Coordinates of C-alpha atoms and ligand atoms in Angstrom, one line a residue:
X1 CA 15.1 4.2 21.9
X2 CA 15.2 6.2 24.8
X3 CA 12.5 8.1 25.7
X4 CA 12.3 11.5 25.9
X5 CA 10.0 12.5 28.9
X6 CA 12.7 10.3 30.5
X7 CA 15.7 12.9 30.8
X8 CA 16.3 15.4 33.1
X9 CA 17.2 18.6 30.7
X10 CA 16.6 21.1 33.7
X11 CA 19.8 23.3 33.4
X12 CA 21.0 20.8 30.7
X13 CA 22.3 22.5 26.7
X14 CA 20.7 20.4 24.5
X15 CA 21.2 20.0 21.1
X16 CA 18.0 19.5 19.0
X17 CA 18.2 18.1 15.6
X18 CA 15.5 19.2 13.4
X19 CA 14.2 18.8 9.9
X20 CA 13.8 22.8 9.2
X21 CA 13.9 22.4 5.3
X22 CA 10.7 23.9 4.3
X23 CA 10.1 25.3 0.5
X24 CA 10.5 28.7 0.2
X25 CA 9.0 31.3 -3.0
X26 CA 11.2 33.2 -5.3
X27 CA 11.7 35.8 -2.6
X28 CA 13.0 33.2 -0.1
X29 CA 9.6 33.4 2.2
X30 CA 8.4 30.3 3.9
X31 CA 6.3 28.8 0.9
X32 CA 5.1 25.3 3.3
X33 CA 5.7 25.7 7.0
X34 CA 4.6 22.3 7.4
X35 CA 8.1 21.1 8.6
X36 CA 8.3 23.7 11.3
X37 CA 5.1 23.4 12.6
X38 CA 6.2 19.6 12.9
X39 CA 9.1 21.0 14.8
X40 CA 7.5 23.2 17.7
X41 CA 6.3 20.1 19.9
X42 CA 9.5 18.7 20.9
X43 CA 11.2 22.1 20.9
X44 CA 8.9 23.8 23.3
X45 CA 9.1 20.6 25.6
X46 CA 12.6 21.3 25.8
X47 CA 12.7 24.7 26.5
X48 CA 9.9 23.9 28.8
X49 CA 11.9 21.7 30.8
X50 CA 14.5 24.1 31.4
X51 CA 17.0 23.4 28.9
X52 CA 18.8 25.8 26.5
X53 CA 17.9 24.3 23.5
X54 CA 21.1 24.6 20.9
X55 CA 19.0 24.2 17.3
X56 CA 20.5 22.9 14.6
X57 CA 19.2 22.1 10.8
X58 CA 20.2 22.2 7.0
X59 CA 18.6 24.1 4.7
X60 CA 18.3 23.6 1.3
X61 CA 22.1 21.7 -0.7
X62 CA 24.7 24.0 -0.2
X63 CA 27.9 22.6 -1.4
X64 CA 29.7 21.8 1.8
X65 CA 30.4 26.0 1.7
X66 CA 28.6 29.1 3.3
X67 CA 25.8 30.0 0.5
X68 CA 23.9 33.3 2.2
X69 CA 20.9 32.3 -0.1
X70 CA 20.7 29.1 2.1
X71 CA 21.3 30.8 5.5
X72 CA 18.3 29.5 8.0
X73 CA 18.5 33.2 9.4
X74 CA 15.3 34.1 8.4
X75 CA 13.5 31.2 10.5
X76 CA 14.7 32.8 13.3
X77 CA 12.0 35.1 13.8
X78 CA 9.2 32.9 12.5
X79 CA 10.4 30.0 14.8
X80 CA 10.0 32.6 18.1
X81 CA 6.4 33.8 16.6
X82 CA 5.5 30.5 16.9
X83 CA 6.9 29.9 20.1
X84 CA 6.9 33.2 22.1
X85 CA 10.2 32.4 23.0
X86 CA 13.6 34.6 22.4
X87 CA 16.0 32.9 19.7
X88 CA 19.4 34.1 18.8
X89 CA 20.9 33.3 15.7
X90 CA 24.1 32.0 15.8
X91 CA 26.1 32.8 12.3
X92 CA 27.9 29.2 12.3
X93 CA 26.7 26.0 13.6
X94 CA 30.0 25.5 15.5
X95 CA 32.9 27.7 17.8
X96 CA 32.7 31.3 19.2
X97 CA 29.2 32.0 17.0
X98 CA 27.2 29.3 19.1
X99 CA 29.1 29.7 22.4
X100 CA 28.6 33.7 22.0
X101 CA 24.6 32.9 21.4
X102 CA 24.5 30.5 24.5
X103 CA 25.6 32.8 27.1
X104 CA 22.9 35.8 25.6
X105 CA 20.2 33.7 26.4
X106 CA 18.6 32.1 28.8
X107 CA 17.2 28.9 29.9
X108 CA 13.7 28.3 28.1
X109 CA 15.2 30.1 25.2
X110 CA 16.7 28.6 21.6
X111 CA 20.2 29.6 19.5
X112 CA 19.3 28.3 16.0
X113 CA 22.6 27.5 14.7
X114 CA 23.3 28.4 11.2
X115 CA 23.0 25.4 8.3
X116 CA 24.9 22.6 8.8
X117 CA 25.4 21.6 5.5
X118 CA 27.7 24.7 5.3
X119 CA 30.5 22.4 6.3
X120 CA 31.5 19.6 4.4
X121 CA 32.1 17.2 7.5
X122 CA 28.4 17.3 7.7
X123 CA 28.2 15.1 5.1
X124 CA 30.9 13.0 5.6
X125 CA 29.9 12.4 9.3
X126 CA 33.3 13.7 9.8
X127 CA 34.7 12.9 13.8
X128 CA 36.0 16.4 14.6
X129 CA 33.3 18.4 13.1
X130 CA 30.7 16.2 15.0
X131 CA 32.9 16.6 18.3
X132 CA 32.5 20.3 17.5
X133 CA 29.3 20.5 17.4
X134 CA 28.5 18.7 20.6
X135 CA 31.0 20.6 22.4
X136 CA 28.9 23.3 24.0
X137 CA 26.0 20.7 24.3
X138 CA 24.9 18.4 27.3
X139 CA 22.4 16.3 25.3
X140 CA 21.1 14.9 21.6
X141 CA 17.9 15.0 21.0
X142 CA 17.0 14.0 17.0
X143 CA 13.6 15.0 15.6
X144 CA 14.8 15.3 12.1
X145 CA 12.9 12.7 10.6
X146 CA 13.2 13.6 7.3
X147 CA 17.0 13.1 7.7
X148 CA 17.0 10.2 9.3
X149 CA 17.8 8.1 6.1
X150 CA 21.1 10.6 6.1
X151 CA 24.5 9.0 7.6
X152 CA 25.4 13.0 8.7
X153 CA 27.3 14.5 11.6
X154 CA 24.2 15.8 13.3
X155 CA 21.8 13.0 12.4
X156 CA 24.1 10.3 13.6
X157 CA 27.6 11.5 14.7
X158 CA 26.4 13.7 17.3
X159 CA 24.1 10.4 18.6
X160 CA 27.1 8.8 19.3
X161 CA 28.7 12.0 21.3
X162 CA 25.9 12.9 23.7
X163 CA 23.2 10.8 25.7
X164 CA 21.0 10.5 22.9
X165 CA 16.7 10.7 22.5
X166 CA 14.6 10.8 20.2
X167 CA 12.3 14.0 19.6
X168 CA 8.6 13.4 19.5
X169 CA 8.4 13.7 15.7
X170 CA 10.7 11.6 14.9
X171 CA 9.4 8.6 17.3
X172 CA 5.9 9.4 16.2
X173 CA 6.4 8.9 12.5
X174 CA 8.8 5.5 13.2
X175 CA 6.0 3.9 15.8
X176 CA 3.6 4.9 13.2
X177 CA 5.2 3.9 9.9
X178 CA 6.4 0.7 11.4
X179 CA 3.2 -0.7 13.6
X180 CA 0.8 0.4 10.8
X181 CA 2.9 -1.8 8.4
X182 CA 3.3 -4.6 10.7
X183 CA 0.1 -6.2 11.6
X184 CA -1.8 -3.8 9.3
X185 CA -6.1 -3.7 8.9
X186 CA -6.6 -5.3 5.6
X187 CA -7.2 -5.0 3.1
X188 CA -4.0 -2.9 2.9
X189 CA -3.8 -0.9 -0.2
X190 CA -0.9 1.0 -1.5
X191 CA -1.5 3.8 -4.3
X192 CA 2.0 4.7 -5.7
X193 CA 2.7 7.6 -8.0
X194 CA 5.1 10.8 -9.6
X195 CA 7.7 10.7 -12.2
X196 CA 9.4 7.4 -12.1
X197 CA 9.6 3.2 -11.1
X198 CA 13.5 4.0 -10.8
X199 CA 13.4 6.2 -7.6
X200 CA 10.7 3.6 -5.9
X201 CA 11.5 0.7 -7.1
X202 CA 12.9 -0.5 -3.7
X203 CA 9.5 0.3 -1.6
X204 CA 7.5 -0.9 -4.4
X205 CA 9.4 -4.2 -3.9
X206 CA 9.2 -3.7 -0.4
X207 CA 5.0 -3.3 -0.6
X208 CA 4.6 -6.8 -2.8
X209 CA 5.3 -8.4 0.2
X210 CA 2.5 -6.4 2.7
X211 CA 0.2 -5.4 0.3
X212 CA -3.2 -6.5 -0.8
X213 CA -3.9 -4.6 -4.0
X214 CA -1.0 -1.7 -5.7
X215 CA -2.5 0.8 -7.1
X216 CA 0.2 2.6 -10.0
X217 CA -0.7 6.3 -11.4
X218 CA 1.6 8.7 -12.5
X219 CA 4.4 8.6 -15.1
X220 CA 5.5 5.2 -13.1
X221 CA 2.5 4.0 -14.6
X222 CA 3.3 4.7 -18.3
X223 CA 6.4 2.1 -17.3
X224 CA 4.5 -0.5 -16.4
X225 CA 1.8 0.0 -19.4
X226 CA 4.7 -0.2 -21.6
X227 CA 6.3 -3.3 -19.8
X228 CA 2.8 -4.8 -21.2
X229 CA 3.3 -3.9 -24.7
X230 CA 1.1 -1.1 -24.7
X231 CA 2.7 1.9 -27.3
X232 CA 3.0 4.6 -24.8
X233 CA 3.8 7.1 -27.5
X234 CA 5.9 10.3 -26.2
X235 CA 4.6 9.6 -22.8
X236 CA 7.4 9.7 -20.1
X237 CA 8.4 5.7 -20.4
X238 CA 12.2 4.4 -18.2
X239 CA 13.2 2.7 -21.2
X240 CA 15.5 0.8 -19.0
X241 CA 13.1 0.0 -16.6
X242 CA 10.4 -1.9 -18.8
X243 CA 12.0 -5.1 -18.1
X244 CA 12.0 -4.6 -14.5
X245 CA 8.2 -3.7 -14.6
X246 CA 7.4 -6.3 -16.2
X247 CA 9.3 -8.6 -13.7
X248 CA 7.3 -6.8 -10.9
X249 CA 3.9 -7.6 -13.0
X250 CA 4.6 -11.3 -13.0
X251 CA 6.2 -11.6 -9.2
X252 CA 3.1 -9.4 -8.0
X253 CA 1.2 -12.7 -9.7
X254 CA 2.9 -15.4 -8.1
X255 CA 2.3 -13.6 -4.6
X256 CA -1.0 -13.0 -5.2
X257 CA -1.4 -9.2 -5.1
X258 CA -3.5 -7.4 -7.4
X259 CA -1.5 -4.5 -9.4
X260 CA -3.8 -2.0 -11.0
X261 CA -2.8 0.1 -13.8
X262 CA -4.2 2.7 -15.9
X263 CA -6.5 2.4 -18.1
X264 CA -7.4 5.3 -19.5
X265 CA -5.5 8.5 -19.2
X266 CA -6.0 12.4 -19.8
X267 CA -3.4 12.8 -22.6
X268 CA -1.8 15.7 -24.1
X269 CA -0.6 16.2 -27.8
X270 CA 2.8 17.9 -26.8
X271 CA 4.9 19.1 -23.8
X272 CA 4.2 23.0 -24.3
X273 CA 2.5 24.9 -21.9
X274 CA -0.7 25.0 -23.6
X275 CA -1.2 21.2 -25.5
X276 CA -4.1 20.0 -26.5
X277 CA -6.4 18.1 -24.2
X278 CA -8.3 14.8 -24.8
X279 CA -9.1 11.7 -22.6
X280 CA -8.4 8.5 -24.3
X281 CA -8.3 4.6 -23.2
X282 CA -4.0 3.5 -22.9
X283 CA -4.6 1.4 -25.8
X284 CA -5.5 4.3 -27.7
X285 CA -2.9 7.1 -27.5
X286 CA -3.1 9.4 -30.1
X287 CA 0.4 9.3 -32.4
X288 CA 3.3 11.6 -30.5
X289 CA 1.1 12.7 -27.5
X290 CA 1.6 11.9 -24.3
X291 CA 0.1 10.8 -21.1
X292 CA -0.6 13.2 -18.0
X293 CA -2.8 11.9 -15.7
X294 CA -4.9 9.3 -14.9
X295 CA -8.4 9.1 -16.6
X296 CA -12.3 9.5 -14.7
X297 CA -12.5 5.5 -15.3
X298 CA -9.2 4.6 -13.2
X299 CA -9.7 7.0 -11.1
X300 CA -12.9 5.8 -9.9
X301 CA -12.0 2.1 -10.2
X302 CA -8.8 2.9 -8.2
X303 CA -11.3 5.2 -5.7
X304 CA -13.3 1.6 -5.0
X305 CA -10.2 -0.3 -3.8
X306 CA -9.4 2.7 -1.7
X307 CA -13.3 3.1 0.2
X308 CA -12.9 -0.9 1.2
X309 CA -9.4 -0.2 2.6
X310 CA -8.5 -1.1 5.9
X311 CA -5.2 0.8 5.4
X312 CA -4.0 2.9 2.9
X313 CA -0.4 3.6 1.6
X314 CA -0.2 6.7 -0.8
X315 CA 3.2 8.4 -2.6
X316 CA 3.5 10.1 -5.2
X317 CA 1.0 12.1 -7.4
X318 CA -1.2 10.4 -10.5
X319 CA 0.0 13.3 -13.0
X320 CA 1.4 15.9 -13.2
X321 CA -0.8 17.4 -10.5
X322 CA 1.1 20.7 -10.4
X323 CA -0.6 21.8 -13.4
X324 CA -4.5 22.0 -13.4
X325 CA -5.1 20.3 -16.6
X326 CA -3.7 17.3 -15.4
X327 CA -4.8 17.3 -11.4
X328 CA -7.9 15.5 -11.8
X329 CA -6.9 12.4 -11.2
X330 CA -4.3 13.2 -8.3
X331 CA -7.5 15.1 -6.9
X332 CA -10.0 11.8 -6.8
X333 CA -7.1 10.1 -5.5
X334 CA -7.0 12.6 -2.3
X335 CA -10.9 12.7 -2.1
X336 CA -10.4 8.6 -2.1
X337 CA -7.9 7.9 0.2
X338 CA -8.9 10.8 2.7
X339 CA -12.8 9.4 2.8
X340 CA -11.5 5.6 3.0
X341 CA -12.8 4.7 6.3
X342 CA -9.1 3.0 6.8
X343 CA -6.5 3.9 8.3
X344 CA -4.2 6.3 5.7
X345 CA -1.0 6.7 5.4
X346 CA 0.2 10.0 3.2
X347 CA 4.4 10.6 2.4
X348 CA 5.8 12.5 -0.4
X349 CA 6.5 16.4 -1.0
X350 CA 4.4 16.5 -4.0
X351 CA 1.6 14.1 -2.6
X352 CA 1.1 16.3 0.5
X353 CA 1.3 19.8 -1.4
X354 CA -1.6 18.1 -3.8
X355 CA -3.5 16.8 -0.7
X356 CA -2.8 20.7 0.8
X357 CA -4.3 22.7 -2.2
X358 CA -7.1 20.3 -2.1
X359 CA -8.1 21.0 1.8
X360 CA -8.0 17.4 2.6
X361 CA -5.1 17.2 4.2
X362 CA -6.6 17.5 7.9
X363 CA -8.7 14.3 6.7
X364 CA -5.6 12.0 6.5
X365 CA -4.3 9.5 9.4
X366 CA -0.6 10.0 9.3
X367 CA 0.9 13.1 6.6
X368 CA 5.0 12.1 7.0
X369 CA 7.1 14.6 7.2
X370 CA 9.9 12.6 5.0
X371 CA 9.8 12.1 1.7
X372 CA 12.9 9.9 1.5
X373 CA 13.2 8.5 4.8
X374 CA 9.5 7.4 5.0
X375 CA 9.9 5.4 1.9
X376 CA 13.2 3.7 3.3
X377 CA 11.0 2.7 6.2
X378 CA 8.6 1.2 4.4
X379 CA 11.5 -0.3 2.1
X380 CA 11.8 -1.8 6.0
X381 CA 15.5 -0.9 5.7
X382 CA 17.2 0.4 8.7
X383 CA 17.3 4.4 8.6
X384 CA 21.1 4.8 9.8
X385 CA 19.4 8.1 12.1
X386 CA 17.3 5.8 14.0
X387 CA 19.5 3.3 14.3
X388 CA 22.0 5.8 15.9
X389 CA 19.2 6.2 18.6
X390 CA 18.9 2.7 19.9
Ligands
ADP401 P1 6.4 12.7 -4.3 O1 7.1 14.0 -4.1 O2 4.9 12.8 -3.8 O3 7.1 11.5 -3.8 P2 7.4 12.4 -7.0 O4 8.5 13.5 -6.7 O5 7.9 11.0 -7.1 O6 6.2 12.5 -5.9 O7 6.7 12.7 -8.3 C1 6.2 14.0 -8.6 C2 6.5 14.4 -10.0 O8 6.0 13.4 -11.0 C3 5.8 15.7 -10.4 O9 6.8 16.6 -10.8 C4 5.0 15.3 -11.6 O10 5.0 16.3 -12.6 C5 5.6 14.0 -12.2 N1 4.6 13.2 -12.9 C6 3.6 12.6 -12.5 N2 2.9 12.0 -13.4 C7 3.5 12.2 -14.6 C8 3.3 11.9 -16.0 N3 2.3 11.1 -16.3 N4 4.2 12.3 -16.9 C9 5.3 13.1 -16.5 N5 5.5 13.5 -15.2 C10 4.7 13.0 -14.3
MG402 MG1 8.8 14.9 -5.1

């Protein structure tokens, strides 16, 4: 990869890629502006340097058509609070919209271009809609790390348009994700969580091979208890999945890492809002309830692996975190891994916003900014984004 601090953008339009897809609240306010903060480094540098800095991001899944509920007008004023720079919104992320925004401002000033995703070449990486959008630009420059596991027109067409660099953000999390995992501080210990093996069965994989000890919580969990004959009553169980978790329970043997599992779990007697609440052992699940969250035991004995950590690997929550009868666990887990005197490693929307509402967050190593593309990288697969870049 190029770097950065290397090009001369004095005079230069570049075209920044970022990763501007932040939750919003039922009235379409910035919920998390953890992604934009993430953003302002590499953009101010840019602008700093004497560039006209042509922004451009999704927002949200619009269907390859405008969708004004997904516009990213809106971040145009809370991206120039941040920045105390002037940015114009351009109405489309392509023809007279951007060129019109370019020639108001200035150098040292940003045109955030509206959501990519609005057209469906984005997608499909289609040629002419990627030559359109490097048109009025001089240079690339991807920070989008949470696309990077996207094969889109402005993640990796546009790399193969302009003279290409990576953003700050972006090298950061791949230099971290990468050299962590490498040669990491053992023991290395991996806690993986949330709904289910089928999404992350590919890093899970991936970790048998760098990990010391896997730590499973969550509804992923209730898979693998099952996959060892334990009667998970109405607990969220991948029927098609037990075989494969048991498959992982015996390969994890024969390489000698240590999976731990549950075992005992704050269970619930239904799905309503308001079940009742009793903490029993997994061999012991009372007829039709349902598991929801790790129990005190586990999560202490999981809490010991992660103090003697030389480098810790958490995604995904131990329950259903997002309501507070069922946070306990996912709550020790954050106190744990953000005390370990290792070296953590944090990815994962839900992860992060559980690590947020506890305050803890500031206490972690490395919080990625990708959900998906972080656990490609630690999959080790190639992200097609970064491999645009090099
Ligand atoms: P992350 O965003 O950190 O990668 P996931 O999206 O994989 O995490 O998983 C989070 C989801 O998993 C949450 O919606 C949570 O409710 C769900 N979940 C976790 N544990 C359970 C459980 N025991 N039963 C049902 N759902 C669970
Ligand atoms: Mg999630």
């Amino acid at each position: 990869m190029n770097d950065l601090r290397s090009a001369n953008l004095n005079g230069k339009t570049v075209a920044l890629r970022c990763d501007l897809n932040v939750p919003t609240d039922s009235l379409g306010n910035v919920a998390d502006d953890t992604r934009l903060l993430a953003a302002l480094p590499t953009l101010e540098y840019i602008a700093a340097a004497g560039a006209k800095v042509l922004l451009f991001a999704h927002f949200k899944r619009p269907k390859g058509s405008t969708d004004p509920t997904m516009s990213l007008q809106r971040l145009g004023p809370v991206l120039s609070a941040h920045l105390g720079r002037r940015v114009e919104f351009a109405t489309d992320c392509i023809g007279a919209p951007v060129i019109d925004a370019l020639s108001r401002i200035h150098v040292g000033e940003v045109v955030l271009a509206e959501n990519v995703r609005f057209h469906p070449g984005e997608l499909e990486n289609d040629p002419t809609f990627a030559q359109a959008l490097a048109a009025p630009a001089d240079v690339y420059v991807n920070d989008a790390f949470g696309a990077a596991h996207r094969s889109h027109a402005s993640v990796v067409g546009l790399a193969n348009l302009l003279p290409a660099y990576p953003g700050f953000l972006l090298r950061s999390e791949v230099e971290t994700l990468t050299s962590r995992l490498e040669d990491p501080k053992r023991p290395l210990v991996a806690v993986i969580g949330g709904a289910k093996i089928s999404t992350k069965l590919g890093v899970v994989c991936a970790l048998l091979d760098k990990v010391d000890t896997l730590l499973v919580g969550g509804g992923m969990a209730n898979t693998f208890l099952a996959s060892q004959g334990h009667n998970m009553q109405q607990s969220l169980v991948e029927a098609q999945m037990v075989t494969q978790a048991c498959d992982i329970m015996n390969l994890a043997k024969s390489k000698g890492v240590h999976i731990a599992l549950p075992t005992d779990g704050v269970m619930g007697s239904d799905t309503s809002e308001d079940p009742l609440i009793e903490t029993h052992q997994v061999t012991r699940i009372p007829v039709a309830w349902a598991m929801f969250d790790i129990g005190p035991i586990t999560a202490d004995h999981f809490s010991t692996y992660l103090a003697e950590a030389g480098t810790v690997v958490w995604n995904g929550p131990m329950g259903m975190a997002e309501r507070p009868a069922f946070a306990k666990g996912t709550i020790k887990i954050a106190q744990a891994v953000s005390t370990s005197s290792g070296y953590s490693i944090v990815g994962g929307g839900d992860s992060v916003a559980a690590l947020k509402k506890t305050g803890l967050l500031d206490s972690i190593d490395h919080v990625s900014t990708g959900g998906g593309a972080s656990l490609e990288l630690l999959e080790g697969k190639l992200l097609p984004g970064i491999a645009a870049l090099t």
